[in-house]
PDB file of C-alpha atoms and ligand atoms in Angstrom:
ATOM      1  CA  UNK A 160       0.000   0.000   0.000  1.00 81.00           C
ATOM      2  CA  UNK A 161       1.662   3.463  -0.959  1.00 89.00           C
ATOM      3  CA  UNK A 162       1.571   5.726   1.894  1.00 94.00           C
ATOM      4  CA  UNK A 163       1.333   9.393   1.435  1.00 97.00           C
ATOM      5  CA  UNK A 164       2.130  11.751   3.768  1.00 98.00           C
ATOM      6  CA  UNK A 165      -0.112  14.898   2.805  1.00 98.00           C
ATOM      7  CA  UNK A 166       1.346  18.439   4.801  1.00 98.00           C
ATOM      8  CA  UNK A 167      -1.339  20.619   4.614  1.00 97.00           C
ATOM      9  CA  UNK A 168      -2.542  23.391   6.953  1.00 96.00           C
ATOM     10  CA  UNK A 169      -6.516  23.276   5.913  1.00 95.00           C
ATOM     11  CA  UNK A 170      -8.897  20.503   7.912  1.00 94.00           C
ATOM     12  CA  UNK A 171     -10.947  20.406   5.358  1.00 95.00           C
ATOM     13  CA  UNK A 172      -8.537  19.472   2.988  1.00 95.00           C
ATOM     14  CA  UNK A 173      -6.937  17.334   4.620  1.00 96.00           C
ATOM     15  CA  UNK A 174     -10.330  15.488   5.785  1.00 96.00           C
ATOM     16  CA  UNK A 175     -11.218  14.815   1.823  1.00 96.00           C
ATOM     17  CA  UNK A 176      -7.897  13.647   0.804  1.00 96.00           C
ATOM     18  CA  UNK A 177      -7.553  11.019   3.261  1.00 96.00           C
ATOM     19  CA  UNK A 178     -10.970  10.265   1.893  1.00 96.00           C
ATOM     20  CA  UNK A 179      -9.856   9.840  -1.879  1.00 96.00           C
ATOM     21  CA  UNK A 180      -6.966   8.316  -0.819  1.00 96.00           C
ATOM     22  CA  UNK A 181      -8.037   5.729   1.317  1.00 96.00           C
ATOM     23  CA  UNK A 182     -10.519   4.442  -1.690  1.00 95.00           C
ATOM     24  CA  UNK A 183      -7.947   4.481  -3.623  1.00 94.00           C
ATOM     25  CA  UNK A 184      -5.772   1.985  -1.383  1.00 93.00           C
ATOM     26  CA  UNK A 185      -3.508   4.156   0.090  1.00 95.00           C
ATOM     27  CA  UNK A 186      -2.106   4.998   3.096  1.00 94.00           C
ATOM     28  CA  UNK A 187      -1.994   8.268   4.554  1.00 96.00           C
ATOM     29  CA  UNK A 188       0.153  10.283   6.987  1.00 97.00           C
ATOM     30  CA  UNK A 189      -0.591  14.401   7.637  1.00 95.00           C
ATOM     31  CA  UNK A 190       0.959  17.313   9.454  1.00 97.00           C
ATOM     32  CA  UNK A 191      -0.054  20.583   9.423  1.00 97.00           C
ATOM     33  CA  UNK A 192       2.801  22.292   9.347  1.00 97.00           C
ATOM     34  CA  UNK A 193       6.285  21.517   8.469  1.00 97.00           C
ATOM     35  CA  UNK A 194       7.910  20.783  11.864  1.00 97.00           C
ATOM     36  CA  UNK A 195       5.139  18.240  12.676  1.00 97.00           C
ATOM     37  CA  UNK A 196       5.851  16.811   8.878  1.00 97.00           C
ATOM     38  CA  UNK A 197       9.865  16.807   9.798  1.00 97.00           C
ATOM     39  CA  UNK A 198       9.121  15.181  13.189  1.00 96.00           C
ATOM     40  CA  UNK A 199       7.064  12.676  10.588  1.00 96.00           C
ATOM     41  CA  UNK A 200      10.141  11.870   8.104  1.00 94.00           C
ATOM     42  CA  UNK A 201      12.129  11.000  11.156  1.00 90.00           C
ATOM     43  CA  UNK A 202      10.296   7.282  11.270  1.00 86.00           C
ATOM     44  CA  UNK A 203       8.556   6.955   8.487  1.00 89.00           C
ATOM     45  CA  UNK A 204       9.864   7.027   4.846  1.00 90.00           C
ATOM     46  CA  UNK A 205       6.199   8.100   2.558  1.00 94.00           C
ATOM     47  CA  UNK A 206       6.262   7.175  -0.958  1.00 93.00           C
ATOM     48  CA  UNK A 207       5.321  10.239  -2.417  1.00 97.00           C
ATOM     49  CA  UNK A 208       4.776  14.010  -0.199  1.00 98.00           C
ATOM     50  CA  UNK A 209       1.752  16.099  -1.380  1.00 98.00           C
ATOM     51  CA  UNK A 210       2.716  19.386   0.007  1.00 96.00           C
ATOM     52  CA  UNK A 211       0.725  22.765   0.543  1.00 94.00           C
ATOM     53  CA  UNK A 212       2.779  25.634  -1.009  1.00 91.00           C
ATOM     54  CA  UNK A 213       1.276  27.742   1.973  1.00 90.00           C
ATOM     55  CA  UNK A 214       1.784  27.193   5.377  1.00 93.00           C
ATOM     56  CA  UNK A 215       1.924  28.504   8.786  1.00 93.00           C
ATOM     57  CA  UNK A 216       5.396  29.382  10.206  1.00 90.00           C
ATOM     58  CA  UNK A 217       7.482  28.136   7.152  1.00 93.00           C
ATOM     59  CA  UNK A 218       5.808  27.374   3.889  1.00 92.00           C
ATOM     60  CA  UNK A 219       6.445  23.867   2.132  1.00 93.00           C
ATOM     61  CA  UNK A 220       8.812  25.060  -0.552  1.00 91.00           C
ATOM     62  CA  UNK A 221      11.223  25.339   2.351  1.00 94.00           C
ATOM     63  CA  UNK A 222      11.026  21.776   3.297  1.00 96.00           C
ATOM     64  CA  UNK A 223      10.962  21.242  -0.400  1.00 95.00           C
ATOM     65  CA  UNK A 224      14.360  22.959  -0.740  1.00 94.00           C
ATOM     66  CA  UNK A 225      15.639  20.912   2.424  1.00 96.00           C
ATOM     67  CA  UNK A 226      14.690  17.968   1.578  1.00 95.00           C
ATOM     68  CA  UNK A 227      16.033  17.736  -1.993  1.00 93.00           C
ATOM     69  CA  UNK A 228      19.389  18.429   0.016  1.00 93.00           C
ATOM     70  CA  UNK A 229      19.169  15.751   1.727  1.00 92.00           C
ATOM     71  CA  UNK A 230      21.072  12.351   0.508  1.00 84.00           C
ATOM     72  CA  UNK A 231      18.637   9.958   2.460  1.00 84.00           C
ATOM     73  CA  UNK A 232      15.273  11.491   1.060  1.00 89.00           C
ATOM     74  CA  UNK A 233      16.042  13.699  -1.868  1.00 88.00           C
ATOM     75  CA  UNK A 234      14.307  10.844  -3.869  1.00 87.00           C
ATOM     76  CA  UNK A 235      11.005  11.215  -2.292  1.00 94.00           C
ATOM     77  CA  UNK A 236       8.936  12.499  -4.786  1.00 96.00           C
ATOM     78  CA  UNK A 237       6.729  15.915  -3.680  1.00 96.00           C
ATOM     79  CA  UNK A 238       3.869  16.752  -5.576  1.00 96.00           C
ATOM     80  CA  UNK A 239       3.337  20.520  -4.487  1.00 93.00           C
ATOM     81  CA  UNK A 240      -0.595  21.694  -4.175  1.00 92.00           C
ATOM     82  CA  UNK A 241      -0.970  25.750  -5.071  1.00 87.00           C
ATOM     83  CA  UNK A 242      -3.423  28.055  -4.894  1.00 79.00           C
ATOM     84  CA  UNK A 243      -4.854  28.777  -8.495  1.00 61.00           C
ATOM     85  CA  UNK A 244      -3.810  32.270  -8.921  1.00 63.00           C
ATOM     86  CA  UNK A 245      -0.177  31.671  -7.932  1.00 65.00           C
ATOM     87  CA  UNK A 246       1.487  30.563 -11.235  1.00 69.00           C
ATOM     88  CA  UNK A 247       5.047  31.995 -10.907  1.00 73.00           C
ATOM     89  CA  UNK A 248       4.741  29.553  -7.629  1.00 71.00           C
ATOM     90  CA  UNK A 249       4.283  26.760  -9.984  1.00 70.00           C
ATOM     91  CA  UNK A 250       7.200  27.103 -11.729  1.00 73.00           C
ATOM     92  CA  UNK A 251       9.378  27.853  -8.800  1.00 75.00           C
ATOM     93  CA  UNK A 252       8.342  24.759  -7.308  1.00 73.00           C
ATOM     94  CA  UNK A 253       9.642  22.722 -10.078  1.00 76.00           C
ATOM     95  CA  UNK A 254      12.660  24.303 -10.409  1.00 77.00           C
ATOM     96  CA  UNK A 255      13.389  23.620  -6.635  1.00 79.00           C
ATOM     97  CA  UNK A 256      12.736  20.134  -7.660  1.00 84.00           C
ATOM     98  CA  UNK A 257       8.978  18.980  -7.429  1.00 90.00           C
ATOM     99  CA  UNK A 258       7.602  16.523  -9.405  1.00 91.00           C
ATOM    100  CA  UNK A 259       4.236  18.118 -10.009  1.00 91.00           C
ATOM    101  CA  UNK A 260       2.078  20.241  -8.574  1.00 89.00           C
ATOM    102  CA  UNK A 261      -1.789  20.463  -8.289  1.00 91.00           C
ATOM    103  CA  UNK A 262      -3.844  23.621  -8.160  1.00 88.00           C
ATOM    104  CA  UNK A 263      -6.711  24.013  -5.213  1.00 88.00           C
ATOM    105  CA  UNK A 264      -9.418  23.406  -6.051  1.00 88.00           C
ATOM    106  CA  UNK A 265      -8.717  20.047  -6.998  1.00 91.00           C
ATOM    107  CA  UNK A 266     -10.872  16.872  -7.453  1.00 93.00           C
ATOM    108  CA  UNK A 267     -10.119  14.020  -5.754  1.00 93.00           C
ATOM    109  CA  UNK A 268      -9.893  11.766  -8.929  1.00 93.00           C
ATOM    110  CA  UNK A 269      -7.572  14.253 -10.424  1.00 93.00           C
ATOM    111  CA  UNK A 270      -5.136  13.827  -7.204  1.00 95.00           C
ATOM    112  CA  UNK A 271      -4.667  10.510  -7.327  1.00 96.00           C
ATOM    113  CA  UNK A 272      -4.714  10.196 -10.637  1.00 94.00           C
ATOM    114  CA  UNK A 273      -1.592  13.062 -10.669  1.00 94.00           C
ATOM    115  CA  UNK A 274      -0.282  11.038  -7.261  1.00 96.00           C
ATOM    116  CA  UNK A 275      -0.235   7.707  -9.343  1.00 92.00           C
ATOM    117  CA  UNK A 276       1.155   8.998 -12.796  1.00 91.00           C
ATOM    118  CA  UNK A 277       4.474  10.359 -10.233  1.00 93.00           C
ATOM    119  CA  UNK A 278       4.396   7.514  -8.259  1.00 91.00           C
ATOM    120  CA  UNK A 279       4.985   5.256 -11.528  1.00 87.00           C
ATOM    121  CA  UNK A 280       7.497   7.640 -12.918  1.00 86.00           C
ATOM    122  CA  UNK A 281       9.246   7.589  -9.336  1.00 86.00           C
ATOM    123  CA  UNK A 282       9.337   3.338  -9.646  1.00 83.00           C
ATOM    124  CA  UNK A 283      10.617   3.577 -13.383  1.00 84.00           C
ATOM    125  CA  UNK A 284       7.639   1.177 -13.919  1.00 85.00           C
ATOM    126  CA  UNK A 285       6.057   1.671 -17.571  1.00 85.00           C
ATOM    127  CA  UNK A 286       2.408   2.877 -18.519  1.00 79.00           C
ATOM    128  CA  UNK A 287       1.153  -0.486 -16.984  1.00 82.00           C
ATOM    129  CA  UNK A 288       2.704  -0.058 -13.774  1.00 84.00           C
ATOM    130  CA  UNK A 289       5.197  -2.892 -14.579  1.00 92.00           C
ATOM    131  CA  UNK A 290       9.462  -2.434 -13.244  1.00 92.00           C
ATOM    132  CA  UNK A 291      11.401  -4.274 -15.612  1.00 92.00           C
ATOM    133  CA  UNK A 292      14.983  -5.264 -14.464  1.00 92.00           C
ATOM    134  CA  UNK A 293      16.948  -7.833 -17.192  1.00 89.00           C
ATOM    135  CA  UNK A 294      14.614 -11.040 -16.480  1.00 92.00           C
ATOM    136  CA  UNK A 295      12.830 -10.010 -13.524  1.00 94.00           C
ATOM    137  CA  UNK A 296       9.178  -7.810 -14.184  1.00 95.00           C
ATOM    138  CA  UNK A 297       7.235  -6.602 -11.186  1.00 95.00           C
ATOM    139  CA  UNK A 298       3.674  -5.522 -12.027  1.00 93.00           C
ATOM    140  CA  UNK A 299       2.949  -2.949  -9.463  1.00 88.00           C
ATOM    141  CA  UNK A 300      -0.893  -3.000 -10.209  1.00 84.00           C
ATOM    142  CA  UNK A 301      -1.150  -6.577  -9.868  1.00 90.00           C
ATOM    143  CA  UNK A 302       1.801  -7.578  -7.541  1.00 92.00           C
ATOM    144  CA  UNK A 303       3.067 -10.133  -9.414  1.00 95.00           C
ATOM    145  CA  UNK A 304       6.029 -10.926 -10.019  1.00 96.00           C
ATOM    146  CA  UNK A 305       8.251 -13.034 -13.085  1.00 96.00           C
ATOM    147  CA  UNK A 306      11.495 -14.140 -13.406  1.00 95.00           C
ATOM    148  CA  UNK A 307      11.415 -14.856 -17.207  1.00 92.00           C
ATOM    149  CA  UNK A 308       8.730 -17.175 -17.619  1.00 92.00           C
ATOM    150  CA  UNK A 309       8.935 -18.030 -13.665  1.00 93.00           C
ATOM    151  CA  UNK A 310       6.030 -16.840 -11.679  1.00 95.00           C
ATOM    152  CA  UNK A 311       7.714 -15.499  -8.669  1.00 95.00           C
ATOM    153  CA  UNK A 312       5.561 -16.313  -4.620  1.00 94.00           C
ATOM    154  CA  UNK A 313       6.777 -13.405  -2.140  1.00 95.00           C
ATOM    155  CA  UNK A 314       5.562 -12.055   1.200  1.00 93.00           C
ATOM    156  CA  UNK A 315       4.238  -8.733   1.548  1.00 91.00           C
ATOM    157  CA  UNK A 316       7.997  -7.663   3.229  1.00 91.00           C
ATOM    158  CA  UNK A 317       9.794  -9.580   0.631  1.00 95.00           C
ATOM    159  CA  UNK A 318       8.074  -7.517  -1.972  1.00 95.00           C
ATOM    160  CA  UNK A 319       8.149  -4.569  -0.461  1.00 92.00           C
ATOM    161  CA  UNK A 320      11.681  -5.085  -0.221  1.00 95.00           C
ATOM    162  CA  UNK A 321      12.234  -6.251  -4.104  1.00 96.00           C
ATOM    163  CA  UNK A 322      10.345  -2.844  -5.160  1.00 93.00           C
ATOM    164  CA  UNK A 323      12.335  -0.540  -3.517  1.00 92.00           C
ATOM    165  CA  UNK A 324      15.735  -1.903  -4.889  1.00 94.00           C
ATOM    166  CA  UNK A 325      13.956  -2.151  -8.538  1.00 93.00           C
ATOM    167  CA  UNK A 326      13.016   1.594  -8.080  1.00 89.00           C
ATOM    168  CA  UNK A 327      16.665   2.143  -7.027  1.00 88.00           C
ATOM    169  CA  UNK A 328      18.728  -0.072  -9.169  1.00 88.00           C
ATOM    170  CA  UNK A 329      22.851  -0.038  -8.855  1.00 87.00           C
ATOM    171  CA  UNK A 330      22.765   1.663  -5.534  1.00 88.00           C
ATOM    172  CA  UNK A 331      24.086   0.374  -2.561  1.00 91.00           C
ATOM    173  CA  UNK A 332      21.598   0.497   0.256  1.00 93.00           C
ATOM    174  CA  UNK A 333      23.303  -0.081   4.106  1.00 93.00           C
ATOM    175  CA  UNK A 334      21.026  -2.366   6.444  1.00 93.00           C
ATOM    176  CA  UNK A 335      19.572   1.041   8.190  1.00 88.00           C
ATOM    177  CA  UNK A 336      18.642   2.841   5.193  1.00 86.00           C
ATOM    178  CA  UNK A 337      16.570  -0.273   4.316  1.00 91.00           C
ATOM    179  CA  UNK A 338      15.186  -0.727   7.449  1.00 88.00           C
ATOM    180  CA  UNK A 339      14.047   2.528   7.760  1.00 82.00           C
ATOM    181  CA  UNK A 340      12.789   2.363   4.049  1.00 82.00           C
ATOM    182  CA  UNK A 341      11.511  -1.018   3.757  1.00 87.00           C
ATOM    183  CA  UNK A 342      10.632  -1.658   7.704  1.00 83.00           C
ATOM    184  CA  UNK A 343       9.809   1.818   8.435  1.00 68.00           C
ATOM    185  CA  UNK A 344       6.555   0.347  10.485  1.00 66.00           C
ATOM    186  CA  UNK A 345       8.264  -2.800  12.509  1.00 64.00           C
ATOM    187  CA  UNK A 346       8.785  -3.052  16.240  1.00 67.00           C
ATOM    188  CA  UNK A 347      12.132  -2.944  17.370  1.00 67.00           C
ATOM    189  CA  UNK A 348      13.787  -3.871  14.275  1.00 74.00           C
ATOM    190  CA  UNK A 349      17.071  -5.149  13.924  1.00 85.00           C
ATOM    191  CA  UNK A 350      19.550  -5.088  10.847  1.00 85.00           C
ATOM    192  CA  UNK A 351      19.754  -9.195  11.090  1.00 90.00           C
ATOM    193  CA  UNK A 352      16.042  -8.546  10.256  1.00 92.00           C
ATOM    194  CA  UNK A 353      17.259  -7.017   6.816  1.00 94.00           C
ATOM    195  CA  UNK A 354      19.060 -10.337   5.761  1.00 95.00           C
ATOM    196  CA  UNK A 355      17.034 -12.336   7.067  1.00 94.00           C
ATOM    197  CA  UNK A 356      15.013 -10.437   4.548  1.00 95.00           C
ATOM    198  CA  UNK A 357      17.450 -10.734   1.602  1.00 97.00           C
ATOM    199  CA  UNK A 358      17.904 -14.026   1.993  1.00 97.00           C
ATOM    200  CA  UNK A 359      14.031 -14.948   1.950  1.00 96.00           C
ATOM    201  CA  UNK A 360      14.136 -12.672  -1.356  1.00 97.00           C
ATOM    202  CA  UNK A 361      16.744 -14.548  -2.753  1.00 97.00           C
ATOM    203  CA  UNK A 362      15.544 -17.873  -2.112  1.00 96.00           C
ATOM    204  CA  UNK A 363      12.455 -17.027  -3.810  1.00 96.00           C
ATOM    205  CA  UNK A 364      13.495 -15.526  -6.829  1.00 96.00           C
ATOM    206  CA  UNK A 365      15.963 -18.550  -6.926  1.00 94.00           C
ATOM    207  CA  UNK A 366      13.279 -20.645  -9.261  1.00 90.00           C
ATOM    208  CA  UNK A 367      14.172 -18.318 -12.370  1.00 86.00           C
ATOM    209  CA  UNK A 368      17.598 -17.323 -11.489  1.00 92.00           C
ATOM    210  CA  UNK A 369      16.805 -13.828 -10.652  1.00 94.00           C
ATOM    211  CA  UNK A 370      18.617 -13.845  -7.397  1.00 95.00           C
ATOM    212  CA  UNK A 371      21.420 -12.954  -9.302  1.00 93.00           C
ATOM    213  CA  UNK A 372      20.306  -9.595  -9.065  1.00 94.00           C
ATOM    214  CA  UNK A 373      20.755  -9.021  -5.709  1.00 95.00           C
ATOM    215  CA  UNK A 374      24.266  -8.576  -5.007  1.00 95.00           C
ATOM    216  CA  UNK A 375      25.820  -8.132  -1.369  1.00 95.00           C
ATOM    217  CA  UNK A 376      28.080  -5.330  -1.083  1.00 92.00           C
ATOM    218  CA  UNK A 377      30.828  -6.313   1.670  1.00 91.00           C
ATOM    219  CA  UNK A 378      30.627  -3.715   4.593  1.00 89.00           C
ATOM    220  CA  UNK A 379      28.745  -1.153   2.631  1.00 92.00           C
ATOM    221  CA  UNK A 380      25.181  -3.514   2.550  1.00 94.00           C
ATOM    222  CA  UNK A 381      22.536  -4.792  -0.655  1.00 96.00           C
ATOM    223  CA  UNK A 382      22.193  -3.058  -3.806  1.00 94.00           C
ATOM    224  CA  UNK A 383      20.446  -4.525  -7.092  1.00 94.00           C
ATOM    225  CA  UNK A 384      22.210  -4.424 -10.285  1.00 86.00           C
ATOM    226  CA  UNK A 385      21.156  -3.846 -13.390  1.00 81.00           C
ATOM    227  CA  UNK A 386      24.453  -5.224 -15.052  1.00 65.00           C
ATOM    228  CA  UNK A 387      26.286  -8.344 -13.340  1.00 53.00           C
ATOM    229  CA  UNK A 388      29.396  -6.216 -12.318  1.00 49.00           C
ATOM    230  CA  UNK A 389      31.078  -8.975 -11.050  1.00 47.00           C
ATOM    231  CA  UNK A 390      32.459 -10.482 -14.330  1.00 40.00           C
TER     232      UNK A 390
HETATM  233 CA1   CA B  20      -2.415  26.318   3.162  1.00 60.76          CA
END
Protein backbone atom coordinates (compact mmCIF):
# COMPACT_ATOMS: atom_id res chain seq x y z
CA UNK A 1 0.00 0.00 0.00
CA UNK A 2 1.66 3.46 -0.96
CA UNK A 3 1.57 5.73 1.89
CA UNK A 4 1.33 9.39 1.44
CA UNK A 5 2.13 11.75 3.77
CA UNK A 6 -0.11 14.90 2.80
CA UNK A 7 1.35 18.44 4.80
CA UNK A 8 -1.34 20.62 4.61
CA UNK A 9 -2.54 23.39 6.95
CA UNK A 10 -6.52 23.28 5.91
CA UNK A 11 -8.90 20.50 7.91
CA UNK A 12 -10.95 20.41 5.36
CA UNK A 13 -8.54 19.47 2.99
CA UNK A 14 -6.94 17.33 4.62
CA UNK A 15 -10.33 15.49 5.78
CA UNK A 16 -11.22 14.81 1.82
CA UNK A 17 -7.90 13.65 0.80
CA UNK A 18 -7.55 11.02 3.26
CA UNK A 19 -10.97 10.26 1.89
CA UNK A 20 -9.86 9.84 -1.88
CA UNK A 21 -6.97 8.32 -0.82
CA UNK A 22 -8.04 5.73 1.32
CA UNK A 23 -10.52 4.44 -1.69
CA UNK A 24 -7.95 4.48 -3.62
CA UNK A 25 -5.77 1.98 -1.38
CA UNK A 26 -3.51 4.16 0.09
CA UNK A 27 -2.11 5.00 3.10
CA UNK A 28 -1.99 8.27 4.55
CA UNK A 29 0.15 10.28 6.99
CA UNK A 30 -0.59 14.40 7.64
CA UNK A 31 0.96 17.31 9.45
CA UNK A 32 -0.05 20.58 9.42
CA UNK A 33 2.80 22.29 9.35
CA UNK A 34 6.29 21.52 8.47
CA UNK A 35 7.91 20.78 11.86
CA UNK A 36 5.14 18.24 12.68
CA UNK A 37 5.85 16.81 8.88
CA UNK A 38 9.87 16.81 9.80
CA UNK A 39 9.12 15.18 13.19
CA UNK A 40 7.06 12.68 10.59
CA UNK A 41 10.14 11.87 8.10
CA UNK A 42 12.13 11.00 11.16
CA UNK A 43 10.30 7.28 11.27
CA UNK A 44 8.56 6.96 8.49
CA UNK A 45 9.86 7.03 4.85
CA UNK A 46 6.20 8.10 2.56
CA UNK A 47 6.26 7.17 -0.96
CA UNK A 48 5.32 10.24 -2.42
CA UNK A 49 4.78 14.01 -0.20
CA UNK A 50 1.75 16.10 -1.38
CA UNK A 51 2.72 19.39 0.01
CA UNK A 52 0.72 22.76 0.54
CA UNK A 53 2.78 25.63 -1.01
CA UNK A 54 1.28 27.74 1.97
CA UNK A 55 1.78 27.19 5.38
CA UNK A 56 1.92 28.50 8.79
CA UNK A 57 5.40 29.38 10.21
CA UNK A 58 7.48 28.14 7.15
CA UNK A 59 5.81 27.37 3.89
CA UNK A 60 6.44 23.87 2.13
CA UNK A 61 8.81 25.06 -0.55
CA UNK A 62 11.22 25.34 2.35
CA UNK A 63 11.03 21.78 3.30
CA UNK A 64 10.96 21.24 -0.40
CA UNK A 65 14.36 22.96 -0.74
CA UNK A 66 15.64 20.91 2.42
CA UNK A 67 14.69 17.97 1.58
CA UNK A 68 16.03 17.74 -1.99
CA UNK A 69 19.39 18.43 0.02
CA UNK A 70 19.17 15.75 1.73
CA UNK A 71 21.07 12.35 0.51
CA UNK A 72 18.64 9.96 2.46
CA UNK A 73 15.27 11.49 1.06
CA UNK A 74 16.04 13.70 -1.87
CA UNK A 75 14.31 10.84 -3.87
CA UNK A 76 11.01 11.22 -2.29
CA UNK A 77 8.94 12.50 -4.79
CA UNK A 78 6.73 15.91 -3.68
CA UNK A 79 3.87 16.75 -5.58
CA UNK A 80 3.34 20.52 -4.49
CA UNK A 81 -0.59 21.69 -4.18
CA UNK A 82 -0.97 25.75 -5.07
CA UNK A 83 -3.42 28.05 -4.89
CA UNK A 84 -4.85 28.78 -8.49
CA UNK A 85 -3.81 32.27 -8.92
CA UNK A 86 -0.18 31.67 -7.93
CA UNK A 87 1.49 30.56 -11.23
CA UNK A 88 5.05 32.00 -10.91
CA UNK A 89 4.74 29.55 -7.63
CA UNK A 90 4.28 26.76 -9.98
CA UNK A 91 7.20 27.10 -11.73
CA UNK A 92 9.38 27.85 -8.80
CA UNK A 93 8.34 24.76 -7.31
CA UNK A 94 9.64 22.72 -10.08
CA UNK A 95 12.66 24.30 -10.41
CA UNK A 96 13.39 23.62 -6.64
CA UNK A 97 12.74 20.13 -7.66
CA UNK A 98 8.98 18.98 -7.43
CA UNK A 99 7.60 16.52 -9.40
CA UNK A 100 4.24 18.12 -10.01
CA UNK A 101 2.08 20.24 -8.57
CA UNK A 102 -1.79 20.46 -8.29
CA UNK A 103 -3.84 23.62 -8.16
CA UNK A 104 -6.71 24.01 -5.21
CA UNK A 105 -9.42 23.41 -6.05
CA UNK A 106 -8.72 20.05 -7.00
CA UNK A 107 -10.87 16.87 -7.45
CA UNK A 108 -10.12 14.02 -5.75
CA UNK A 109 -9.89 11.77 -8.93
CA UNK A 110 -7.57 14.25 -10.42
CA UNK A 111 -5.14 13.83 -7.20
CA UNK A 112 -4.67 10.51 -7.33
CA UNK A 113 -4.71 10.20 -10.64
CA UNK A 114 -1.59 13.06 -10.67
CA UNK A 115 -0.28 11.04 -7.26
CA UNK A 116 -0.23 7.71 -9.34
CA UNK A 117 1.15 9.00 -12.80
CA UNK A 118 4.47 10.36 -10.23
CA UNK A 119 4.40 7.51 -8.26
CA UNK A 120 4.98 5.26 -11.53
CA UNK A 121 7.50 7.64 -12.92
CA UNK A 122 9.25 7.59 -9.34
CA UNK A 123 9.34 3.34 -9.65
CA UNK A 124 10.62 3.58 -13.38
CA UNK A 125 7.64 1.18 -13.92
CA UNK A 126 6.06 1.67 -17.57
CA UNK A 127 2.41 2.88 -18.52
CA UNK A 128 1.15 -0.49 -16.98
CA UNK A 129 2.70 -0.06 -13.77
CA UNK A 130 5.20 -2.89 -14.58
CA UNK A 131 9.46 -2.43 -13.24
CA UNK A 132 11.40 -4.27 -15.61
CA UNK A 133 14.98 -5.26 -14.46
CA UNK A 134 16.95 -7.83 -17.19
CA UNK A 135 14.61 -11.04 -16.48
CA UNK A 136 12.83 -10.01 -13.52
CA UNK A 137 9.18 -7.81 -14.18
CA UNK A 138 7.24 -6.60 -11.19
CA UNK A 139 3.67 -5.52 -12.03
CA UNK A 140 2.95 -2.95 -9.46
CA UNK A 141 -0.89 -3.00 -10.21
CA UNK A 142 -1.15 -6.58 -9.87
CA UNK A 143 1.80 -7.58 -7.54
CA UNK A 144 3.07 -10.13 -9.41
CA UNK A 145 6.03 -10.93 -10.02
CA UNK A 146 8.25 -13.03 -13.08
CA UNK A 147 11.49 -14.14 -13.41
CA UNK A 148 11.41 -14.86 -17.21
CA UNK A 149 8.73 -17.17 -17.62
CA UNK A 150 8.94 -18.03 -13.67
CA UNK A 151 6.03 -16.84 -11.68
CA UNK A 152 7.71 -15.50 -8.67
CA UNK A 153 5.56 -16.31 -4.62
CA UNK A 154 6.78 -13.41 -2.14
CA UNK A 155 5.56 -12.06 1.20
CA UNK A 156 4.24 -8.73 1.55
CA UNK A 157 8.00 -7.66 3.23
CA UNK A 158 9.79 -9.58 0.63
CA UNK A 159 8.07 -7.52 -1.97
CA UNK A 160 8.15 -4.57 -0.46
CA UNK A 161 11.68 -5.08 -0.22
CA UNK A 162 12.23 -6.25 -4.10
CA UNK A 163 10.35 -2.84 -5.16
CA UNK A 164 12.33 -0.54 -3.52
CA UNK A 165 15.73 -1.90 -4.89
CA UNK A 166 13.96 -2.15 -8.54
CA UNK A 167 13.02 1.59 -8.08
CA UNK A 168 16.67 2.14 -7.03
CA UNK A 169 18.73 -0.07 -9.17
CA UNK A 170 22.85 -0.04 -8.85
CA UNK A 171 22.76 1.66 -5.53
CA UNK A 172 24.09 0.37 -2.56
CA UNK A 173 21.60 0.50 0.26
CA UNK A 174 23.30 -0.08 4.11
CA UNK A 175 21.03 -2.37 6.44
CA UNK A 176 19.57 1.04 8.19
CA UNK A 177 18.64 2.84 5.19
CA UNK A 178 16.57 -0.27 4.32
CA UNK A 179 15.19 -0.73 7.45
CA UNK A 180 14.05 2.53 7.76
CA UNK A 181 12.79 2.36 4.05
CA UNK A 182 11.51 -1.02 3.76
CA UNK A 183 10.63 -1.66 7.70
CA UNK A 184 9.81 1.82 8.44
CA UNK A 185 6.55 0.35 10.49
CA UNK A 186 8.26 -2.80 12.51
CA UNK A 187 8.78 -3.05 16.24
CA UNK A 188 12.13 -2.94 17.37
CA UNK A 189 13.79 -3.87 14.27
CA UNK A 190 17.07 -5.15 13.92
CA UNK A 191 19.55 -5.09 10.85
CA UNK A 192 19.75 -9.19 11.09
CA UNK A 193 16.04 -8.55 10.26
CA UNK A 194 17.26 -7.02 6.82
CA UNK A 195 19.06 -10.34 5.76
CA UNK A 196 17.03 -12.34 7.07
CA UNK A 197 15.01 -10.44 4.55
CA UNK A 198 17.45 -10.73 1.60
CA UNK A 199 17.90 -14.03 1.99
CA UNK A 200 14.03 -14.95 1.95
CA UNK A 201 14.14 -12.67 -1.36
CA UNK A 202 16.74 -14.55 -2.75
CA UNK A 203 15.54 -17.87 -2.11
CA UNK A 204 12.45 -17.03 -3.81
CA UNK A 205 13.50 -15.53 -6.83
CA UNK A 206 15.96 -18.55 -6.93
CA UNK A 207 13.28 -20.64 -9.26
CA UNK A 208 14.17 -18.32 -12.37
CA UNK A 209 17.60 -17.32 -11.49
CA UNK A 210 16.80 -13.83 -10.65
CA UNK A 211 18.62 -13.85 -7.40
CA UNK A 212 21.42 -12.95 -9.30
CA UNK A 213 20.31 -9.60 -9.07
CA UNK A 214 20.75 -9.02 -5.71
CA UNK A 215 24.27 -8.58 -5.01
CA UNK A 216 25.82 -8.13 -1.37
CA UNK A 217 28.08 -5.33 -1.08
CA UNK A 218 30.83 -6.31 1.67
CA UNK A 219 30.63 -3.71 4.59
CA UNK A 220 28.74 -1.15 2.63
CA UNK A 221 25.18 -3.51 2.55
CA UNK A 222 22.54 -4.79 -0.65
CA UNK A 223 22.19 -3.06 -3.81
CA UNK A 224 20.45 -4.53 -7.09
CA UNK A 225 22.21 -4.42 -10.28
CA UNK A 226 21.16 -3.85 -13.39
CA UNK A 227 24.45 -5.22 -15.05
CA UNK A 228 26.29 -8.34 -13.34
CA UNK A 229 29.40 -6.22 -12.32
CA UNK A 230 31.08 -8.97 -11.05
CA UNK A 231 32.46 -10.48 -14.33
CA1 LIG B 1 -2.41 26.32 3.16
Amino acid sequence: MPVILLVEDESPIRDMVRFALSRAGMEMLDAEDVARAEQILVSRRPDLILLDWMLPEENGIELLRRLRKDPERKDIPIIMLTAMAEEEQKVRGLEVGADDYVTKPFSPPELVARIKAVLRRATGADESGVIRIGELAMNTATHEVYCGETGIELGPTEYRLLKFLLSHPDRVYSRTQLLDYVWSDADAPEERTVDVGIRRLRKALQPGGCDQLIKTVRGAGYSLARKDQSA
